[in-house]
Coordinates of C-alpha atoms in Angstrom, one line a residue:
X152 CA 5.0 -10.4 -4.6
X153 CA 3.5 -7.0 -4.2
X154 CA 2.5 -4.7 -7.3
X155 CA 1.8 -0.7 -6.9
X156 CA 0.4 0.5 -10.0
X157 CA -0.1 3.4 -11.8
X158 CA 3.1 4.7 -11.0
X159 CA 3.0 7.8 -11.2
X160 CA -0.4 8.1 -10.3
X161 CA -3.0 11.0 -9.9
X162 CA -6.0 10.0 -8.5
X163 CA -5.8 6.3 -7.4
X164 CA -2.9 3.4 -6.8
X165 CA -4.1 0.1 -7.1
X166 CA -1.5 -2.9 -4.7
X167 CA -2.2 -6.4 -5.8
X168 CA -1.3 -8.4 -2.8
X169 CA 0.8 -11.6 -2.8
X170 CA -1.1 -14.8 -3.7
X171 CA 0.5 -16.6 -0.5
X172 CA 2.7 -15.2 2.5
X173 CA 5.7 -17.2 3.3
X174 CA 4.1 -17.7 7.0
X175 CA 0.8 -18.5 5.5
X176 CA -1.0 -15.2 6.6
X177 CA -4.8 -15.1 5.4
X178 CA -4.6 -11.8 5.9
X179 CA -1.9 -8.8 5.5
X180 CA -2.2 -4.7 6.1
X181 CA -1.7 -2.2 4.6
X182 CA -0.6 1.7 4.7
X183 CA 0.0 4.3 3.0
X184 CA 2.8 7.1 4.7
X185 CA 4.1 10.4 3.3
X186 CA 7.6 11.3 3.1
X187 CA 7.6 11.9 7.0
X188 CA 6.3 8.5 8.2
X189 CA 2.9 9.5 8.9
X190 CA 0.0 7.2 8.3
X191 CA -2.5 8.9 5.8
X192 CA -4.4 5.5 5.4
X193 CA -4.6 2.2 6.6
X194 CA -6.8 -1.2 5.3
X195 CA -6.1 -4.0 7.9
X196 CA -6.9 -7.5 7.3
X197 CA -7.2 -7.2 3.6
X198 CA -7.1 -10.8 2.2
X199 CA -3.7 -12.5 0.3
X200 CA -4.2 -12.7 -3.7
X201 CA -6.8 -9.8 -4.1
X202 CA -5.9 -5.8 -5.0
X203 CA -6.7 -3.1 -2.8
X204 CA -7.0 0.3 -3.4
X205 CA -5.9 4.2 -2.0
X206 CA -7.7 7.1 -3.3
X207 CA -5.2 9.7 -3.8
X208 CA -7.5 12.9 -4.4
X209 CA -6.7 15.4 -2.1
X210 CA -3.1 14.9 -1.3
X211 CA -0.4 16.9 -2.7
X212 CA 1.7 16.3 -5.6
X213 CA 4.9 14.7 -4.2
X214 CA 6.9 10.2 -2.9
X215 CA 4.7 8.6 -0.5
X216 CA 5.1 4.5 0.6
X217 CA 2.8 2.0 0.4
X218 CA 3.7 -0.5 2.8
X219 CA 2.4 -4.2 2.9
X220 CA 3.0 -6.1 6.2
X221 CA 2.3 -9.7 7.7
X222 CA 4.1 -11.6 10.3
X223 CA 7.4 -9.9 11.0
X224 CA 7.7 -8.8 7.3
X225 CA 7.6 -5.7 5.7
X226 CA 7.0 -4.7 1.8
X227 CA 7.6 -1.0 0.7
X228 CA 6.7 0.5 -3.0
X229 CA 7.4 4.0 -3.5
X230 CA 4.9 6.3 -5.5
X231 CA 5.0 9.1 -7.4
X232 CA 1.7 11.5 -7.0
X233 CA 1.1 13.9 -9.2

């Protein structure tokens, strides 16, 4: 599965990406969305089984979502920044 970690975090969150998709992706994106829905950052194409990360610094304190997608699925983690 996917893991967002710290949580809460200050600076950066880490997202370990699943070792395998169920539909055999290679690949999966990611984003990273305020409270509002609106794409701060985005990392397409990130390879399955390796961590990515989202520098944090400059955003205010407050829940954003990480979301993980591939073929027709979607993964949300909520953070905490602080």
């Amino acid at each position: 599965g996917v893991k967002v970690y710290p949580n809460p975090a200050s600076s950066v969150v880490n997202v370990d990406l699943p070792a395998s998709t169920t539909a055999g992706n290679l690949y999966v994106n990611i984003t990273l969305e305020n409270v509002y829905g609106t794409v701060l950052q985005t990392m397409q194409h990130h390879a399955v089984g390796t961590t990515v990360s989202f520098n944090l610094t400059g955003l205010l304190q407050g829940t954003y979502a990480v979301k993980v997608t591939w073929t027709n699925v979607l993964k949300t983690s909520t953070i905490i920044k602080m």
